mmCIF file of N, CA and C in Angstrom:
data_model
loop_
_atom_site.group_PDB
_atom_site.id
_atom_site.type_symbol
_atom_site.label_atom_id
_atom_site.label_comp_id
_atom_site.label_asym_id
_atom_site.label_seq_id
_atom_site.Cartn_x
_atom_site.Cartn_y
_atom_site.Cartn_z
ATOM 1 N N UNK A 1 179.885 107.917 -74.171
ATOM 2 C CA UNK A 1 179.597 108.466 -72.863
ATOM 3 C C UNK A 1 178.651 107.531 -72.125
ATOM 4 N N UNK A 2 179.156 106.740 -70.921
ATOM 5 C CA UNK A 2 178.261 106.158 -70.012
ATOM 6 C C UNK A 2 177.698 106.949 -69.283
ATOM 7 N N UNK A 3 176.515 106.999 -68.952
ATOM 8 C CA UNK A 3 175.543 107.298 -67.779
ATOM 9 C C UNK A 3 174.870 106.267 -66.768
ATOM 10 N N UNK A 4 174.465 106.705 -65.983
ATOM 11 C CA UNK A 4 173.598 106.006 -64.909
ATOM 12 C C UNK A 4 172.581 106.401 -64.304
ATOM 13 N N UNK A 5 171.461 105.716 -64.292
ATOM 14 C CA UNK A 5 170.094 106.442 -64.450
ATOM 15 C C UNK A 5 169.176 105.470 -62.941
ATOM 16 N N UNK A 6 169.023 106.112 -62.375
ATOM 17 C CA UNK A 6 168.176 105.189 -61.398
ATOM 18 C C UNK A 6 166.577 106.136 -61.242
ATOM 19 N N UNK A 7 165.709 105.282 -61.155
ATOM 20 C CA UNK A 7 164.085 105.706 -60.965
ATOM 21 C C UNK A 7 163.507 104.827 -59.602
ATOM 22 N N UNK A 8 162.356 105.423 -59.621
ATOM 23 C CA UNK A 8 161.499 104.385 -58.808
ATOM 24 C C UNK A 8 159.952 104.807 -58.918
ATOM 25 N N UNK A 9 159.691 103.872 -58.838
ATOM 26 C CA UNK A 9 157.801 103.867 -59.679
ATOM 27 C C UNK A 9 157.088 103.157 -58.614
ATOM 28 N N UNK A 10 155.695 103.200 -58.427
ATOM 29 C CA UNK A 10 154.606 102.488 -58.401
ATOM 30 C C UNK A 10 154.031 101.540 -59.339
ATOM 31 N N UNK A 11 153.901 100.338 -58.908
ATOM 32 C CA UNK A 11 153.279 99.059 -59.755
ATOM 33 C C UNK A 11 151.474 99.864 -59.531
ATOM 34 N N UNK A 12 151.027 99.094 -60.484
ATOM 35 C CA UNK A 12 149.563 99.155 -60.871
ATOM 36 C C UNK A 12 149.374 97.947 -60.016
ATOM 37 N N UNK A 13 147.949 97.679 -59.521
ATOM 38 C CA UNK A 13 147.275 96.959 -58.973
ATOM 39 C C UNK A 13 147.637 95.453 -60.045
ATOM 40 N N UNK A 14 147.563 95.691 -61.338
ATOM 41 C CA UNK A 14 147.264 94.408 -61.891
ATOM 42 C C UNK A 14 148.760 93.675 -62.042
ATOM 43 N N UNK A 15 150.155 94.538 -61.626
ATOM 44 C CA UNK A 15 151.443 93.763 -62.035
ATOM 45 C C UNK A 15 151.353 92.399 -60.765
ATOM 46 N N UNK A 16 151.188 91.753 -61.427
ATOM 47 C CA UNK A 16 151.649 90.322 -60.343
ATOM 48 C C UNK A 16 152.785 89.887 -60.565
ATOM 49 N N UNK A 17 153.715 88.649 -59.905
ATOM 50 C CA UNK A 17 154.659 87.906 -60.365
ATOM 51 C C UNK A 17 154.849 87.654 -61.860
ATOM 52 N N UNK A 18 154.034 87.275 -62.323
ATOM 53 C CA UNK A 18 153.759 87.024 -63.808
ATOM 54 C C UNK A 18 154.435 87.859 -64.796
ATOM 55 N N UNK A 19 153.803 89.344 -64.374
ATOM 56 C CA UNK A 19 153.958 90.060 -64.810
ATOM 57 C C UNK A 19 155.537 90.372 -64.729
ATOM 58 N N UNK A 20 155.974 90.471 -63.950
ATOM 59 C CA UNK A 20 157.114 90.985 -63.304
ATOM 60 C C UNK A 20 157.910 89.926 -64.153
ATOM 61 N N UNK A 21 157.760 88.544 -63.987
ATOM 62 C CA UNK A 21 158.890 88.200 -64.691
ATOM 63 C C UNK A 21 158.745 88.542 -66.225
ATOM 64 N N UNK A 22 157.624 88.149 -67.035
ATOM 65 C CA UNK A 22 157.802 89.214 -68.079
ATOM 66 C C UNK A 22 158.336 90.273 -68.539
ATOM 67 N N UNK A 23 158.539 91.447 -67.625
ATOM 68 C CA UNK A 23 159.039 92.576 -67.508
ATOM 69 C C UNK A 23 160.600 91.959 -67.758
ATOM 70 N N UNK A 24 161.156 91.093 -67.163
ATOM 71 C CA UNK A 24 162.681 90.997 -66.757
ATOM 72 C C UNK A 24 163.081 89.697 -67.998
ATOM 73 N N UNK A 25 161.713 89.078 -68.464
ATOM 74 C CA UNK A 25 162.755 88.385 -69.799
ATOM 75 C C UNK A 25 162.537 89.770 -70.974
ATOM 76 N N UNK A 26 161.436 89.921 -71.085
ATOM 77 C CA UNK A 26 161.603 91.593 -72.187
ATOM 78 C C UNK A 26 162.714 92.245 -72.199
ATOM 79 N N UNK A 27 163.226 92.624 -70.868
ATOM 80 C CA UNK A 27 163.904 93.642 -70.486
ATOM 81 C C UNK A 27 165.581 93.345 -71.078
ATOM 82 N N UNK A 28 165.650 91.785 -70.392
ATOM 83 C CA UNK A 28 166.789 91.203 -70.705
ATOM 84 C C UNK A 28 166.540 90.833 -72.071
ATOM 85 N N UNK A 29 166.017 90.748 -73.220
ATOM 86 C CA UNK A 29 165.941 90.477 -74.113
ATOM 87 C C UNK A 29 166.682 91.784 -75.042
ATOM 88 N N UNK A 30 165.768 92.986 -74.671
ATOM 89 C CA UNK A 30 165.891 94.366 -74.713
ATOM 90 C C UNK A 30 167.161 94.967 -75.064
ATOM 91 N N UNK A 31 167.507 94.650 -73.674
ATOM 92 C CA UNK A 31 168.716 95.548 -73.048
ATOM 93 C C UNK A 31 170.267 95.367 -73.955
ATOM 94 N N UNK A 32 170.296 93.739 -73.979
ATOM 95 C CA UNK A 32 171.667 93.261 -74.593
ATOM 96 C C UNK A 32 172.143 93.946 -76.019
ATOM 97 N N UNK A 33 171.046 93.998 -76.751
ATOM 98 C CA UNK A 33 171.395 94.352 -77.987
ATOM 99 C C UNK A 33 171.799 95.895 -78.106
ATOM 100 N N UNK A 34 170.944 96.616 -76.970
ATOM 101 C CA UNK A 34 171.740 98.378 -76.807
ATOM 102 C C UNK A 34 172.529 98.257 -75.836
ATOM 103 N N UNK A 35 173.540 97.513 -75.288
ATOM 104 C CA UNK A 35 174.429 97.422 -74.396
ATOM 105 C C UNK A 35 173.763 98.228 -72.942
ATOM 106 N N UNK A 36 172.689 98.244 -72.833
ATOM 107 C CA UNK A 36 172.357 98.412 -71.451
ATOM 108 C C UNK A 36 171.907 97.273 -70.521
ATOM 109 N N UNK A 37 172.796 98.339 -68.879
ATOM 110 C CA UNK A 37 172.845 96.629 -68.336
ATOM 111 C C UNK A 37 171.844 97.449 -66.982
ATOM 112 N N UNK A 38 171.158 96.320 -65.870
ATOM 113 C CA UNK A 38 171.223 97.739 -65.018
ATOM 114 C C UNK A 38 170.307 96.331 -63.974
ATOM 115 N N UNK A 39 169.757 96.616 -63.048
ATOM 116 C CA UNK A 39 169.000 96.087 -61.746
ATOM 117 C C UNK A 39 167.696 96.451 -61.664
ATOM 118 N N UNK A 40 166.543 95.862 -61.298
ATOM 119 C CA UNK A 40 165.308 95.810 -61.087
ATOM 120 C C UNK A 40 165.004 95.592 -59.291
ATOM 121 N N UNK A 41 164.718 95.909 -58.745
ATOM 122 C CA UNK A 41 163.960 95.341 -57.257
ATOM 123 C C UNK A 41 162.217 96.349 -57.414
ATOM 124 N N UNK A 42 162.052 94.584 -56.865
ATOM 125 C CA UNK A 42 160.034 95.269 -56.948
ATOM 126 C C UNK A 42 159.741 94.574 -55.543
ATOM 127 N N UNK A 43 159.068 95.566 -54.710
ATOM 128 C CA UNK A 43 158.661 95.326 -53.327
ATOM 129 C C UNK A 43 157.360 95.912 -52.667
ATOM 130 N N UNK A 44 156.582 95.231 -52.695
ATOM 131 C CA UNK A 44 155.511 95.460 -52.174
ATOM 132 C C UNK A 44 154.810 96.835 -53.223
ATOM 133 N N UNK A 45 154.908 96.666 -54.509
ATOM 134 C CA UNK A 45 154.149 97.195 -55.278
ATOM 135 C C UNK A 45 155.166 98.873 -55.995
ATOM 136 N N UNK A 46 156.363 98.656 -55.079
ATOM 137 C CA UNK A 46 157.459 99.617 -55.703
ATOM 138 C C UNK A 46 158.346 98.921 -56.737
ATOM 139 N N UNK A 47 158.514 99.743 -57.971
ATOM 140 C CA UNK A 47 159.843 99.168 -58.144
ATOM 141 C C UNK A 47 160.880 100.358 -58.050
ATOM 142 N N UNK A 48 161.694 99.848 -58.225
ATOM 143 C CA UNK A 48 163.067 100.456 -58.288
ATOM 144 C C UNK A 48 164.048 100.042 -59.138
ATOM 145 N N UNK A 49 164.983 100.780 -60.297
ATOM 146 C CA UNK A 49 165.639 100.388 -61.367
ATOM 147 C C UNK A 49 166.758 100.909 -61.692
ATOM 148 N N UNK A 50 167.866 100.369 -61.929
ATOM 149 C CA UNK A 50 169.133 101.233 -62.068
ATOM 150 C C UNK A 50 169.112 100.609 -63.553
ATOM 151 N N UNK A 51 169.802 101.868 -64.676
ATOM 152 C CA UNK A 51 170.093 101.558 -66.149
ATOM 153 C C UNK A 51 171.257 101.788 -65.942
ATOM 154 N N UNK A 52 172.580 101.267 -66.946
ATOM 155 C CA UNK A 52 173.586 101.785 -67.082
ATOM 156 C C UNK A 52 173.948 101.727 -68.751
ATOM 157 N N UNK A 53 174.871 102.297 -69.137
ATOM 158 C CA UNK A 53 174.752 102.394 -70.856
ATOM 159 C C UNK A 53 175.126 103.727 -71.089
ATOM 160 N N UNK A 54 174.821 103.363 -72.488
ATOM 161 C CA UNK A 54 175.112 105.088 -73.374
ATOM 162 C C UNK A 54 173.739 105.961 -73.259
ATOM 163 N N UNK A 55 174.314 107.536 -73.198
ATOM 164 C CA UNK A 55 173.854 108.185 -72.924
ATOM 165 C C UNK A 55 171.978 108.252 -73.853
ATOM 166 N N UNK A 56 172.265 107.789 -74.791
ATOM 167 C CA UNK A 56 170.798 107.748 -75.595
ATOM 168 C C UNK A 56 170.425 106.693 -75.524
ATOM 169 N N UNK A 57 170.800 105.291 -75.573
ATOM 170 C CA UNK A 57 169.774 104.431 -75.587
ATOM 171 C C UNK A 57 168.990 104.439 -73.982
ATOM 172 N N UNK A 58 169.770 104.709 -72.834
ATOM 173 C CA UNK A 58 169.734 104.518 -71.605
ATOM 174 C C UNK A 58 168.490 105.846 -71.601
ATOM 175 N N UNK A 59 168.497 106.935 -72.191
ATOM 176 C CA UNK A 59 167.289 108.324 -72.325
ATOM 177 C C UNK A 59 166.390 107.690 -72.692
ATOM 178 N N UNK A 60 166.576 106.918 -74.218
ATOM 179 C CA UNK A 60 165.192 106.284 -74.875
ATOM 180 C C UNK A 60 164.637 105.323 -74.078
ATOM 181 N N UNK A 61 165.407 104.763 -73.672
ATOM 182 C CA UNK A 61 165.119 103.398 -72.473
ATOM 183 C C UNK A 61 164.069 103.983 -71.693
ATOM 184 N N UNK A 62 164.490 104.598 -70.646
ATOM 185 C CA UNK A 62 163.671 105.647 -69.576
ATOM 186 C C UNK A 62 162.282 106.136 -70.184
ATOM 187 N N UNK A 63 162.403 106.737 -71.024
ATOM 188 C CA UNK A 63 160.962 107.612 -71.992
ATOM 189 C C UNK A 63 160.088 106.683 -72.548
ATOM 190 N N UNK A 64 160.497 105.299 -72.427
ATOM 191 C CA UNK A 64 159.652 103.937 -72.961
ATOM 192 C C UNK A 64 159.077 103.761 -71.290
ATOM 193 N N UNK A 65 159.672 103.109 -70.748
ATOM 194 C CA UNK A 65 159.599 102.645 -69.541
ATOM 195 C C UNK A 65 158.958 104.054 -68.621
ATOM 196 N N UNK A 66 159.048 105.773 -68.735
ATOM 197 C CA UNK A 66 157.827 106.170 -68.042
ATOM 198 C C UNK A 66 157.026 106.566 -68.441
ATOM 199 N N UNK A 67 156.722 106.168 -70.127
ATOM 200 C CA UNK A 67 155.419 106.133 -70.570
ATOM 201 C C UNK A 67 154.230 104.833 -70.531
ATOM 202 N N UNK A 68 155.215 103.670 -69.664
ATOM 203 C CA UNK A 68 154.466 102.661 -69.782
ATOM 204 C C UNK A 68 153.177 102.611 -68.444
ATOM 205 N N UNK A 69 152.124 102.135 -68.936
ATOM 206 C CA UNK A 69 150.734 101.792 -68.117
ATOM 207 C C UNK A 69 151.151 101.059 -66.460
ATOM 208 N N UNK A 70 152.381 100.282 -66.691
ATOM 209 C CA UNK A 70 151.989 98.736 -65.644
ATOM 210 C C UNK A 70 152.967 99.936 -64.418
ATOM 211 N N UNK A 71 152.850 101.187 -64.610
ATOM 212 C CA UNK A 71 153.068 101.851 -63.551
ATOM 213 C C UNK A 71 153.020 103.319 -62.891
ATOM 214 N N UNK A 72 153.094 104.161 -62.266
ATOM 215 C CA UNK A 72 152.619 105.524 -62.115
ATOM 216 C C UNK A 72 153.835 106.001 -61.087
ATOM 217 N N UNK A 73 153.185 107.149 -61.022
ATOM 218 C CA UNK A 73 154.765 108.416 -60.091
ATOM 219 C C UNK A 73 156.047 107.822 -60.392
ATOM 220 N N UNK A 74 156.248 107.473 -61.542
ATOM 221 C CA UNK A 74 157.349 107.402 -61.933
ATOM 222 C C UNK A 74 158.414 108.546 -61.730
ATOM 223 N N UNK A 75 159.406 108.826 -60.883
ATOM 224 C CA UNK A 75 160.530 109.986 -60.135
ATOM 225 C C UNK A 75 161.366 109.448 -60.538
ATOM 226 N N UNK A 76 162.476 110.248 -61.306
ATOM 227 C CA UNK A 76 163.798 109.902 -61.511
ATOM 228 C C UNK A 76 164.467 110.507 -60.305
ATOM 229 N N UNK A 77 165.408 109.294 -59.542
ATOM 230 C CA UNK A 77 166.251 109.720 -58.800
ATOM 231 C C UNK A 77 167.345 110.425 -58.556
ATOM 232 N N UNK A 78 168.166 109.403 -60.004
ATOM 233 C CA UNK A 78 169.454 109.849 -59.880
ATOM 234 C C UNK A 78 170.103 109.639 -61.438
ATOM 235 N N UNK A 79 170.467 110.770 -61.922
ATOM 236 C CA UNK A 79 171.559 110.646 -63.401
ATOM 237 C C UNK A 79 173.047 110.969 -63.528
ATOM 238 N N UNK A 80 173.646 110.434 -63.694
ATOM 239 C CA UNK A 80 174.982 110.639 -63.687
ATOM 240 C C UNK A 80 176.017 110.134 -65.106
ATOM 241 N N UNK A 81 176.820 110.891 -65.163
ATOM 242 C CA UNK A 81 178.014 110.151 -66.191
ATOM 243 C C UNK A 81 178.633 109.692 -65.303
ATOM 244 N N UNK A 82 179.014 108.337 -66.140
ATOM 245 C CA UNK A 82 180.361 107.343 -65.209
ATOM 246 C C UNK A 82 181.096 107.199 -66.095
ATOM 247 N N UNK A 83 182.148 106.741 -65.242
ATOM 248 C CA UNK A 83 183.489 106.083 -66.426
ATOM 249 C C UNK A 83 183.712 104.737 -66.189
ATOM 250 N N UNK A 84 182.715 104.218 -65.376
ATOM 251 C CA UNK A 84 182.824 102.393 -65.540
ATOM 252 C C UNK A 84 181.276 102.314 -64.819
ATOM 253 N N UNK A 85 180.778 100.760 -65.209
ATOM 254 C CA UNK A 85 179.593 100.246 -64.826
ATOM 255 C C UNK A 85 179.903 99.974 -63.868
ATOM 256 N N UNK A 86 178.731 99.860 -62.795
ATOM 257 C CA UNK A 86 178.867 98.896 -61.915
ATOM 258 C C UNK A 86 177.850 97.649 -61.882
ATOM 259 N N UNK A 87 177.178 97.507 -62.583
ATOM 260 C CA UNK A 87 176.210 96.528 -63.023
ATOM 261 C C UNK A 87 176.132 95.895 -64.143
ATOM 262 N N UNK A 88 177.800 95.359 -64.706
ATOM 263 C CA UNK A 88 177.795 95.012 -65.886
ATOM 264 C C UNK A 88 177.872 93.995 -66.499
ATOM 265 N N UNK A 89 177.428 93.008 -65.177
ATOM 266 C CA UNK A 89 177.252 91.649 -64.928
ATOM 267 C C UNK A 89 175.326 91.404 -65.481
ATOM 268 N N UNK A 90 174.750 92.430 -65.805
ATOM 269 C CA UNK A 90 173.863 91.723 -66.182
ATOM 270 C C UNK A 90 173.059 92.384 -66.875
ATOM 271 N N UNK A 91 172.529 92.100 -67.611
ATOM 272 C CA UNK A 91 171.203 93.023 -69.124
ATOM 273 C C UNK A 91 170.100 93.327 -68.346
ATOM 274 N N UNK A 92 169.968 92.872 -66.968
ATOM 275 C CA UNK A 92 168.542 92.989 -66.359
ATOM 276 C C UNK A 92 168.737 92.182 -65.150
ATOM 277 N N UNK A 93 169.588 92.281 -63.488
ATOM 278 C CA UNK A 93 169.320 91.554 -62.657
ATOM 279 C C UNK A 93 168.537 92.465 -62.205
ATOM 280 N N UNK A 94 167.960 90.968 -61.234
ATOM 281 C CA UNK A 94 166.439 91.265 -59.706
ATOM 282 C C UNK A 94 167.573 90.804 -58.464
ATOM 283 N N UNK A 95 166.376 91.982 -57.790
ATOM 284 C CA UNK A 95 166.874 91.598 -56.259
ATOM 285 C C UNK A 95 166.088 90.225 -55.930
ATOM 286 N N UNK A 96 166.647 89.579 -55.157
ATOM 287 C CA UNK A 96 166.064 88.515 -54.584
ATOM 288 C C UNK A 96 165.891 88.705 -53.252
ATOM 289 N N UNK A 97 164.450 89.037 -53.244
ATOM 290 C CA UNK A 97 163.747 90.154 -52.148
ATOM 291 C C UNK A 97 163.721 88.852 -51.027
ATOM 292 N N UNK A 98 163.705 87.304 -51.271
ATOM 293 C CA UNK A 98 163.763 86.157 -50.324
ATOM 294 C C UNK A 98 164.938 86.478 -49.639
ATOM 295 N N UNK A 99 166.440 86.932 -50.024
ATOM 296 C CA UNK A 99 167.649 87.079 -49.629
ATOM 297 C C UNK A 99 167.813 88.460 -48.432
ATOM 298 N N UNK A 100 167.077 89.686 -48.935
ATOM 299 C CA UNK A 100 167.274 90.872 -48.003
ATOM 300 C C UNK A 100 166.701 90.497 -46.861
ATOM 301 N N UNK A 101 168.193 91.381 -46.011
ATOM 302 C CA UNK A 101 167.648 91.073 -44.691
ATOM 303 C C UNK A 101 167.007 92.383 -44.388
ATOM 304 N N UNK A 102 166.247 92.367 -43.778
ATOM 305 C CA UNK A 102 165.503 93.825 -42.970
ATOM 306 C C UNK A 102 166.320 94.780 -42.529
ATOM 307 N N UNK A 103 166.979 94.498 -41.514
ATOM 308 C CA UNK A 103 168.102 95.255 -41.240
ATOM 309 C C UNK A 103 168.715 95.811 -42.228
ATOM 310 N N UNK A 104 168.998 96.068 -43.665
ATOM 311 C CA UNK A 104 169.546 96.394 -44.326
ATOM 312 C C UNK A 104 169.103 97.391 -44.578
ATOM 313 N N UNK A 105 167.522 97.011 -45.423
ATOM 314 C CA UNK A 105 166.842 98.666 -45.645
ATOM 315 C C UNK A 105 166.737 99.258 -44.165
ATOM 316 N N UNK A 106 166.439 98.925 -42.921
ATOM 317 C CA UNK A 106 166.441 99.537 -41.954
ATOM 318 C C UNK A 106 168.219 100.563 -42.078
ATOM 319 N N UNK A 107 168.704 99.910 -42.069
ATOM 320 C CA UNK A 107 170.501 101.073 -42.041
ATOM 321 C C UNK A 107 170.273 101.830 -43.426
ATOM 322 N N UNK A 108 169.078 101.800 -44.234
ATOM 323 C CA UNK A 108 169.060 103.380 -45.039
ATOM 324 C C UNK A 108 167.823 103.903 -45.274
ATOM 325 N N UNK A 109 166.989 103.583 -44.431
ATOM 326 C CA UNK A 109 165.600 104.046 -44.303
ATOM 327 C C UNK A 109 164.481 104.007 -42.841
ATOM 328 N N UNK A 110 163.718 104.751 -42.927
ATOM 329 C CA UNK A 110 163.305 104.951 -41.171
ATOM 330 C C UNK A 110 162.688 103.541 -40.564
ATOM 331 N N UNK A 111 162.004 102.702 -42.103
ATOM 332 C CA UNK A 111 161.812 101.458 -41.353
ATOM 333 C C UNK A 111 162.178 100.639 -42.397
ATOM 334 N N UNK A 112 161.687 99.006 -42.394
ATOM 335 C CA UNK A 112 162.438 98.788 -42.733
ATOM 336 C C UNK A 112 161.486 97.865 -44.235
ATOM 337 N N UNK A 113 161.513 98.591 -45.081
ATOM 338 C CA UNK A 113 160.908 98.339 -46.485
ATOM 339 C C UNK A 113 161.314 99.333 -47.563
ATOM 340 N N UNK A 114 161.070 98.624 -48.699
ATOM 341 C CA UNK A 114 161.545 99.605 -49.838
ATOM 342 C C UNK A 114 160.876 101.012 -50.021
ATOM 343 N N UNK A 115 161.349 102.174 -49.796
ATOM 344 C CA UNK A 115 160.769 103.333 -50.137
ATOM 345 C C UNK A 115 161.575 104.104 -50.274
ATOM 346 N N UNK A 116 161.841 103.827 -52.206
ATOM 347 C CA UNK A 116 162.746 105.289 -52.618
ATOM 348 C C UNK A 116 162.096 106.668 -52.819
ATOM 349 N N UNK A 117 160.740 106.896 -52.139
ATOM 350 C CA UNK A 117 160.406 107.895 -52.149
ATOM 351 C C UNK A 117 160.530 108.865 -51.085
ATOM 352 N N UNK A 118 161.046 108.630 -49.980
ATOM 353 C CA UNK A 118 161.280 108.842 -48.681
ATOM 354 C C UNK A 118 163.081 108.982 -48.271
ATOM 355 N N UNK A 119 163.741 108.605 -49.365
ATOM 356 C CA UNK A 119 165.519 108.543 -49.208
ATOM 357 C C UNK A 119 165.880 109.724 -50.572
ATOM 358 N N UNK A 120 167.215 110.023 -50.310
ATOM 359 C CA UNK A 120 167.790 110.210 -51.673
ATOM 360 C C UNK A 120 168.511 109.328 -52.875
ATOM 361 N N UNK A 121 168.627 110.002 -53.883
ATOM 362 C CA UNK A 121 168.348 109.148 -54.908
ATOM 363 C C UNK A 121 169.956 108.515 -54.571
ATOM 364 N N UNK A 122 170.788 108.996 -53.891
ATOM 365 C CA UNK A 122 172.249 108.819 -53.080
ATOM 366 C C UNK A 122 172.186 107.432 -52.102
ATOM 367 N N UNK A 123 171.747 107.785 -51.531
ATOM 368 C CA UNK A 123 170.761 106.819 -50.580
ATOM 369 C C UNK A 123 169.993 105.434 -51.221
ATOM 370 N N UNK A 124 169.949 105.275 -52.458
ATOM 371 C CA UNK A 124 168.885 104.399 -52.965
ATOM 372 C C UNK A 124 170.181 103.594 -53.752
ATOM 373 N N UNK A 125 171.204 104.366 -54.454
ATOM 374 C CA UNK A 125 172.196 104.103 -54.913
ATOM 375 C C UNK A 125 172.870 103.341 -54.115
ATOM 376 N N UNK A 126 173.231 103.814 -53.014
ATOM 377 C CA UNK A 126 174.188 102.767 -52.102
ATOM 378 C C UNK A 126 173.508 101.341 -51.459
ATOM 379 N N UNK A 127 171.882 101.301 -51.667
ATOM 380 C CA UNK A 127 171.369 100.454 -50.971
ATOM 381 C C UNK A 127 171.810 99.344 -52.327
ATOM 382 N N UNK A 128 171.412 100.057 -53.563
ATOM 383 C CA UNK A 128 171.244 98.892 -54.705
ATOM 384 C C UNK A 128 173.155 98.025 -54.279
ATOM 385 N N UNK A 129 173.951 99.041 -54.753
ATOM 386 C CA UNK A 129 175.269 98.721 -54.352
ATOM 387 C C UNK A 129 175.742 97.732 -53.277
ATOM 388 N N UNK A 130 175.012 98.170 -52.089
ATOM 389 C CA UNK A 130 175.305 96.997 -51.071
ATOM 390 C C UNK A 130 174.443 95.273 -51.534
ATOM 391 N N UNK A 131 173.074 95.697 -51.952
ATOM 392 C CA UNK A 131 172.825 94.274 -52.390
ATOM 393 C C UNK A 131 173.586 93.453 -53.538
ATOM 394 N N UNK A 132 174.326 94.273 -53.896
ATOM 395 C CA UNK A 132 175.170 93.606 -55.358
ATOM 396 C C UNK A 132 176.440 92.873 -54.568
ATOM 397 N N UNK A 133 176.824 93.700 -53.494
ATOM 398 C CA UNK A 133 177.824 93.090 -52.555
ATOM 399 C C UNK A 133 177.475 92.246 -51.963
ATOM 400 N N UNK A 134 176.458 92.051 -51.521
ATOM 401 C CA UNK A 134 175.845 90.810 -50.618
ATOM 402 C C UNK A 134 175.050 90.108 -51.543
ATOM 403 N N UNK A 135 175.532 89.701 -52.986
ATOM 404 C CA UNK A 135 174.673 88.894 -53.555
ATOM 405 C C UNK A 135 173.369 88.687 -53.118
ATOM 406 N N UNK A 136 172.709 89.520 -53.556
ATOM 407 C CA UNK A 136 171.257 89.474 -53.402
ATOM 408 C C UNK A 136 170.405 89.455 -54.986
ATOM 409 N N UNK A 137 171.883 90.155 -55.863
ATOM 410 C CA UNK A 137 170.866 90.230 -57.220
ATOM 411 C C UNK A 137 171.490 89.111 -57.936
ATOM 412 N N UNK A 138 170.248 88.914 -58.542
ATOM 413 C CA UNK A 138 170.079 87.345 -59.572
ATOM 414 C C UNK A 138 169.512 87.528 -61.044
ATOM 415 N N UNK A 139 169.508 86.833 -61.879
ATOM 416 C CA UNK A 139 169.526 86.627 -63.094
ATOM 417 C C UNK A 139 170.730 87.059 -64.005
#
């Protein structure tokens, strides 16, 4: 059984770049061996994360990741069973926040920056989706 799991969190003051890429070789290190694949975007101290996978490693995944420190108000958006990935091109891509154009989050949010706390988790879904279409995600 595939599922699909999207969240969005607050970074801690101390996650820098550094950090962040850490997060995404771990992650990708992580992920491959439980066949979970899924997207990262971190913006201005949000992140935002889509998992995709089996129904338990993708649970255990989540219960690691919102017990971890390097973030807070961790909200699950959105869970679903699927019957195909759509992110199965990668163990762990990033948005390449250099690539988004403004206008983009502006056509799914009141202005124009990342805030999945302010959309639905529907809404956050189609944004990740369109950046996968407009090659925006990398690694």
């Amino acid at each position: 059984m595939l599922v699909r799991l999207l969240y969005a969190s607050r970074a801690v003051p101390a996650v820098d770049q550094e950090e962040l890429l850490t997060i995404l070789r771990k992650s990708k290190a992580n992920n491959q061996p439980l066949g979970v694949t899924g997207v990262l975007c971190f913006s201005e101290g949000i992140f935002m994360q889509v998992l995709e996978g089996g129904r338990g490693p993708v649970n255990r995944l989540y219960n690691r990741i919102a017990a971890d420190s390097r973030h807070t108000d961790v909200e699950l958006l959105c869970y679903q069973e699927i019957g195909e990935r759509r992110f199965a091109g990668w163990s762990m891509g990033q948005v390449n926040m250099s690539r988004l154009n403004p206008a983009l989050l502006l056509k799914y949010s009141e202005r124009a920056a990342l805030d999945p706390y302010s959309v639905s988790g529907t809404v956050s879904m189609a944004l990740f989706e369109e950046l996968m279409a407009t090659a925006s995600i990398i690694g």
